[in-house]
PDB file of N, CA and C in Angstrom:
ATOM      1  N   MET A   1      76.947  99.388 121.211  1.00 47.00           N
ATOM      2  CA  MET A   1      78.156  98.642 121.412  1.00 47.00           C
ATOM      3  C   MET A   1      78.910  98.718 122.599  1.00 47.00           C
ATOM      4  N   SER A   2      79.459  98.012 123.376  1.00 51.00           N
ATOM      5  CA  SER A   2      80.188  97.770 124.623  1.00 51.00           C
ATOM      6  C   SER A   2      81.736  98.932 124.658  1.00 51.00           C
ATOM      7  N   GLU A   3      81.726  99.742 125.240  1.00 53.00           N
ATOM      8  CA  GLU A   3      83.193 100.230 125.160  1.00 53.00           C
ATOM      9  C   GLU A   3      84.163  99.394 126.141  1.00 53.00           C
ATOM     10  N   GLU A   4      83.950  98.507 126.675  1.00 56.00           N
ATOM     11  CA  GLU A   4      84.827  97.416 127.408  1.00 56.00           C
ATOM     12  C   GLU A   4      84.963  96.400 126.370  1.00 56.00           C
ATOM     13  N   LYS A   5      84.621  96.225 125.529  1.00 59.00           N
ATOM     14  CA  LYS A   5      84.978  94.985 124.409  1.00 59.00           C
ATOM     15  C   LYS A   5      85.946  95.633 123.663  1.00 59.00           C
ATOM     16  N   GLU A   6      87.080  94.974 123.592  1.00 58.00           N
ATOM     17  CA  GLU A   6      88.239  95.375 122.590  1.00 58.00           C
ATOM     18  C   GLU A   6      87.611  95.027 121.226  1.00 58.00           C
ATOM     19  N   LYS A   7      88.300  96.101 120.302  1.00 60.00           N
ATOM     20  CA  LYS A   7      88.121  95.884 118.964  1.00 60.00           C
ATOM     21  C   LYS A   7      88.850  94.832 118.322  1.00 60.00           C
ATOM     22  N   LYS A   8      88.246  93.840 117.820  1.00 70.00           N
ATOM     23  CA  LYS A   8      88.708  92.547 117.216  1.00 70.00           C
ATOM     24  C   LYS A   8      89.793  92.733 115.961  1.00 70.00           C
ATOM     25  N   ASN A   9      89.262  93.719 115.126  1.00 78.00           N
ATOM     26  CA  ASN A   9      90.215  93.568 113.789  1.00 78.00           C
ATOM     27  C   ASN A   9      90.934  94.986 113.605  1.00 78.00           C
ATOM     28  N   LYS A  10      91.881  95.313 114.805  1.00 88.00           N
ATOM     29  CA  LYS A  10      92.489  96.273 114.592  1.00 88.00           C
ATOM     30  C   LYS A  10      93.876  96.200 113.430  1.00 88.00           C
ATOM     31  N   LYS A  11      94.133  97.496 112.902  1.00 93.00           N
ATOM     32  CA  LYS A  11      94.849  97.186 111.691  1.00 93.00           C
ATOM     33  C   LYS A  11      96.316  97.166 112.460  1.00 93.00           C
ATOM     34  N   ILE A  12      97.230  96.405 111.902  1.00 92.00           N
ATOM     35  CA  ILE A  12      98.973  96.532 112.635  1.00 92.00           C
ATOM     36  C   ILE A  12      99.367  97.464 112.454  1.00 92.00           C
ATOM     37  N   ALA A  13      99.182  98.345 111.274  1.00 93.00           N
ATOM     38  CA  ALA A  13      99.915  99.658 111.240  1.00 93.00           C
ATOM     39  C   ALA A  13      99.378 100.729 112.448  1.00 93.00           C
ATOM     40  N   LYS A  14      98.290 100.495 113.141  1.00 94.00           N
ATOM     41  CA  LYS A  14      97.745 101.632 114.172  1.00 94.00           C
ATOM     42  C   LYS A  14      97.837 100.653 115.598  1.00 94.00           C
ATOM     43  N   MET A  15      98.559  99.701 115.908  1.00 94.00           N
ATOM     44  CA  MET A  15      98.932  98.726 116.770  1.00 94.00           C
ATOM     45  C   MET A  15     100.351  99.557 117.655  1.00 94.00           C
ATOM     46  N   THR A  16     100.145  99.731 119.148  1.00 94.00           N
ATOM     47  CA  THR A  16     101.418  99.825 119.677  1.00 94.00           C
ATOM     48  C   THR A  16     102.120  98.912 119.863  1.00 94.00           C
ATOM     49  N   VAL A  17     103.303  98.951 120.660  1.00 95.00           N
ATOM     50  CA  VAL A  17     104.289  97.809 120.748  1.00 95.00           C
ATOM     51  C   VAL A  17     103.593  96.856 121.612  1.00 95.00           C
ATOM     52  N   ALA A  18     102.996  97.302 122.690  1.00 96.00           N
ATOM     53  CA  ALA A  18     102.450  96.544 123.399  1.00 96.00           C
ATOM     54  C   ALA A  18     101.509  95.711 122.953  1.00 96.00           C
ATOM     55  N   GLU A  19     100.701  96.250 122.135  1.00 96.00           N
ATOM     56  CA  GLU A  19      99.275  95.547 121.306  1.00 96.00           C
ATOM     57  C   GLU A  19     100.006  94.655 120.538  1.00 96.00           C
ATOM     58  N   ILE A  20     101.198  95.020 120.101  1.00 96.00           N
ATOM     59  CA  ILE A  20     101.790  93.833 118.879  1.00 96.00           C
ATOM     60  C   ILE A  20     102.449  92.745 119.597  1.00 96.00           C
ATOM     61  N   ASP A  21     102.686  93.178 120.766  1.00 96.00           N
ATOM     62  CA  ASP A  21     103.387  91.751 121.416  1.00 96.00           C
ATOM     63  C   ASP A  21     102.008  90.940 122.370  1.00 96.00           C
ATOM     64  N   ALA A  22     101.190  91.581 122.573  1.00 95.00           N
ATOM     65  CA  ALA A  22     100.003  90.527 122.770  1.00 95.00           C
ATOM     66  C   ALA A  22      99.559  89.976 121.919  1.00 95.00           C
ATOM     67  N   ALA A  23      99.313  90.539 120.791  1.00 95.00           N
ATOM     68  CA  ALA A  23      98.989  89.728 119.395  1.00 95.00           C
ATOM     69  C   ALA A  23      99.946  88.641 119.193  1.00 95.00           C
ATOM     70  N   ILE A  24     101.192  88.712 119.197  1.00 95.00           N
ATOM     71  CA  ILE A  24     101.752  87.847 118.649  1.00 95.00           C
ATOM     72  C   ILE A  24     101.883  86.699 119.822  1.00 95.00           C
ATOM     73  N   LYS A  25     101.764  87.197 121.162  1.00 95.00           N
ATOM     74  CA  LYS A  25     101.820  86.172 121.814  1.00 95.00           C
ATOM     75  C   LYS A  25     100.486  84.973 121.961  1.00 95.00           C
ATOM     76  N   LYS A  26      99.374  85.900 121.406  1.00 94.00           N
ATOM     77  CA  LYS A  26      97.961  85.163 121.256  1.00 94.00           C
ATOM     78  C   LYS A  26      97.869  84.230 119.982  1.00 94.00           C
ATOM     79  N   SER A  27      98.548  84.908 118.876  1.00 93.00           N
ATOM     80  CA  SER A  27      98.632  84.204 117.757  1.00 93.00           C
ATOM     81  C   SER A  27      99.619  82.856 117.634  1.00 93.00           C
ATOM     82  N   VAL A  28     100.522  82.951 118.241  1.00 93.00           N
ATOM     83  CA  VAL A  28     101.470  81.916 118.803  1.00 93.00           C
ATOM     84  C   VAL A  28     100.942  80.789 119.136  1.00 93.00           C
ATOM     85  N   GLU A  29     100.135  80.975 120.141  1.00 92.00           N
ATOM     86  CA  GLU A  29      99.393  80.257 121.018  1.00 92.00           C
ATOM     87  C   GLU A  29      98.292  79.494 120.071  1.00 92.00           C
ATOM     88  N   THR A  30      97.535  80.204 119.389  1.00 92.00           N
ATOM     89  CA  THR A  30      96.619  79.688 118.588  1.00 92.00           C
ATOM     90  C   THR A  30      96.739  78.922 117.193  1.00 92.00           C
ATOM     91  N   MET A  31      97.770  79.421 116.910  1.00 89.00           N
ATOM     92  CA  MET A  31      98.305  79.173 115.386  1.00 89.00           C
ATOM     93  C   MET A  31      99.312  78.121 115.154  1.00 89.00           C
ATOM     94  N   ASN A  32      99.914  77.709 116.417  1.00 85.00           N
ATOM     95  CA  ASN A  32     100.764  76.520 117.004  1.00 85.00           C
ATOM     96  C   ASN A  32     102.046  77.037 116.108  1.00 85.00           C
ATOM     97  N   GLY A  33     102.584  78.039 116.166  1.00 87.00           N
ATOM     98  CA  GLY A  33     103.788  78.652 115.930  1.00 87.00           C
ATOM     99  C   GLY A  33     104.029  79.883 115.375  1.00 87.00           C
ATOM    100  N   GLU A  34     105.266  79.929 114.757  1.00 87.00           N
ATOM    101  CA  GLU A  34     105.404  81.730 114.344  1.00 87.00           C
ATOM    102  C   GLU A  34     105.689  81.639 112.867  1.00 87.00           C
ATOM    103  N   ALA A  35     105.092  80.587 112.000  1.00 90.00           N
ATOM    104  CA  ALA A  35     105.379  80.474 110.635  1.00 90.00           C
ATOM    105  C   ALA A  35     104.222  81.334 110.102  1.00 90.00           C
ATOM    106  N   SER A  36     103.070  81.816 110.699  1.00 91.00           N
ATOM    107  CA  SER A  36     101.916  82.351 110.014  1.00 91.00           C
ATOM    108  C   SER A  36     102.438  83.920 109.375  1.00 91.00           C
ATOM    109  N   LEU A  37     101.684  84.202 108.466  1.00 94.00           N
ATOM    110  CA  LEU A  37     101.993  85.520 107.867  1.00 94.00           C
ATOM    111  C   LEU A  37     101.718  86.786 108.635  1.00 94.00           C
ATOM    112  N   TYR A  38     100.666  86.305 109.404  1.00 94.00           N
ATOM    113  CA  TYR A  38     100.288  87.385 110.227  1.00 94.00           C
ATOM    114  C   TYR A  38     101.458  87.724 111.309  1.00 94.00           C
ATOM    115  N   VAL A  39     101.980  86.603 111.719  1.00 95.00           N
ATOM    116  CA  VAL A  39     102.906  86.591 112.863  1.00 95.00           C
ATOM    117  C   VAL A  39     104.042  87.543 112.213  1.00 95.00           C
ATOM    118  N   ARG A  40     104.560  87.018 111.121  1.00 95.00           N
ATOM    119  CA  ARG A  40     105.537  87.600 110.307  1.00 95.00           C
ATOM    120  C   ARG A  40     105.749  89.228 110.297  1.00 95.00           C
ATOM    121  N   HIS A  41     104.042  89.720 109.933  1.00 96.00           N
ATOM    122  CA  HIS A  41     103.811  90.641 109.727  1.00 96.00           C
ATOM    123  C   HIS A  41     103.839  91.822 111.167  1.00 96.00           C
ATOM    124  N   LEU A  42     103.247  90.978 111.925  1.00 96.00           N
ATOM    125  CA  LEU A  42     103.292  91.725 113.579  1.00 96.00           C
ATOM    126  C   LEU A  42     104.780  91.958 113.892  1.00 96.00           C
ATOM    127  N   ARG A  43     105.618  90.786 113.491  1.00 96.00           N
ATOM    128  CA  ARG A  43     107.281  91.306 113.981  1.00 96.00           C
ATOM    129  C   ARG A  43     107.983  92.399 113.347  1.00 96.00           C
ATOM    130  N   GLU A  44     107.397  92.384 111.661  1.00 96.00           N
ATOM    131  CA  GLU A  44     108.090  93.416 110.917  1.00 96.00           C
ATOM    132  C   GLU A  44     108.070  94.700 111.710  1.00 96.00           C
ATOM    133  N   ARG A  45     106.438  94.821 112.022  1.00 97.00           N
ATOM    134  CA  ARG A  45     105.796  96.088 112.276  1.00 97.00           C
ATOM    135  C   ARG A  45     106.463  96.668 113.838  1.00 97.00           C
ATOM    136  N   LYS A  46     106.805  95.624 114.513  1.00 96.00           N
ATOM    137  CA  LYS A  46     107.290  95.743 115.955  1.00 96.00           C
ATOM    138  C   LYS A  46     108.720  96.574 115.824  1.00 96.00           C
ATOM    139  N   GLU A  47     109.405  95.438 114.578  1.00 96.00           N
ATOM    140  CA  GLU A  47     110.727  96.102 114.345  1.00 96.00           C
ATOM    141  C   GLU A  47     111.140  97.450 113.885  1.00 96.00           C
ATOM    142  N   GLU A  48     109.996  98.069 113.138  1.00 96.00           N
ATOM    143  CA  GLU A  48     109.826  99.406 112.585  1.00 96.00           C
ATOM    144  C   GLU A  48     109.648 100.264 113.575  1.00 96.00           C
ATOM    145  N   LEU A  49     108.644  99.706 114.498  1.00 95.00           N
ATOM    146  CA  LEU A  49     108.633 100.793 115.782  1.00 95.00           C
ATOM    147  C   LEU A  49     109.669 100.899 116.616  1.00 95.00           C
ATOM    148  N   LEU A  50     110.256  99.901 117.041  1.00 95.00           N
ATOM    149  CA  LEU A  50     111.589 100.184 117.828  1.00 95.00           C
ATOM    150  C   LEU A  50     112.516 100.624 117.400  1.00 95.00           C
ATOM    151  N   ALA A  51     112.874 100.711 115.747  1.00 95.00           N
ATOM    152  CA  ALA A  51     114.007 101.444 115.089  1.00 95.00           C
ATOM    153  C   ALA A  51     113.575 102.851 115.125  1.00 95.00           C
ATOM    154  N   ARG A  52     112.264 103.214 114.792  1.00 92.00           N
ATOM    155  CA  ARG A  52     111.787 104.361 114.783  1.00 92.00           C
ATOM    156  C   ARG A  52     112.042 105.238 116.191  1.00 92.00           C
ATOM    157  N   LYS A  53     112.015 104.513 117.271  1.00 86.00           N
ATOM    158  CA  LYS A  53     112.054 104.817 118.480  1.00 86.00           C
ATOM    159  C   LYS A  53     113.327 105.391 119.102  1.00 86.00           C
ATOM    160  N   SER A  54     114.440 104.343 118.500  1.00 81.00           N
ATOM    161  CA  SER A  54     115.629 104.326 119.149  1.00 81.00           C
ATOM    162  C   SER A  54     116.442 105.206 118.024  1.00 81.00           C
ATOM    163  N   GLY A  55     116.315 105.340 116.728  1.00 73.00           N
ATOM    164  CA  GLY A  55     117.100 106.169 116.062  1.00 73.00           C
ATOM    165  C   GLY A  55     116.438 107.447 115.593  1.00 73.00           C
TER     166      GLY A  55
END
């Protein structure tokens, strides 16, 4: 396996804020909007991480 290639199916719970932002951007473009369940889960996880960081 190539180490340069990103792992495609990384769990949302193990993503960093930067990875979540990238996943949201890519998903919104490919899924034509923010209504998908995957994007909602990404946004919820991002809020959790930011709340934990500030609080």
